[in-house]
């Protein structure tokens, strides 16, 4: 059994990521500029709609568009923000962040996932349907596959392929 609550999560939602039984991360794209909740770039909300923490109000750099995000730990999410293109790991409990400079080959990727020191990026600019792997600290990425997609990143180095078409 379950119960549902309706509440406003902001404008221009890019991703919703379940963080456990009582919280959800919401990321936004640029159409949300002008709506305070969306301007957080990444917002952590309770299941009742309460804002627990916002990325920008926690001292993070403004995000024009959050292209992709994934839960990477029990208290951390990773996201791929435009315009900085610095892959960001952010603790949604403490507000601490760790950023990575990633090769430009994967800019514009629409999905990311992570396992250990490896990150995978799906469908960057100019390489639709392509999956790339990058290891933290490396200056190179490796093309590792082609997937029709679209994909969403799941924790544990996995992607979910989905469709909005009825079979």
C-alpha angles and dihedrals in degrees: 000000000000142000130224133217124195118214141148114268098180136266127296098022114195102176140005115202123187109227097184137304096313109031141055131189116223122194126193143209127219098275086075094067107122095036107096096217092048091048088067086078088211121030129187110212133184118233087258091057097257113148107237097175138347124205097227096041088052089061099271123145113265114268119215093189132358103214097186142354140184138180106252103174142003091278103016138080128191121215141178110225130194127239099026096042088204109141104235131205108195130187105221090198100051102019091234115145138197120196132198131201106227126190113271091240090087099047112133095026110163097208137028136186134179141204120176109316094341126095127186124206125198128210105348123185111300095008107074116188092010124130119209129190123214128182119213109262095019123121092210139065127207125219104232106171155335121249126178092223152134094206138187122201120248126190119267098048094295136128130206116219114207142170134208091205123099110238 
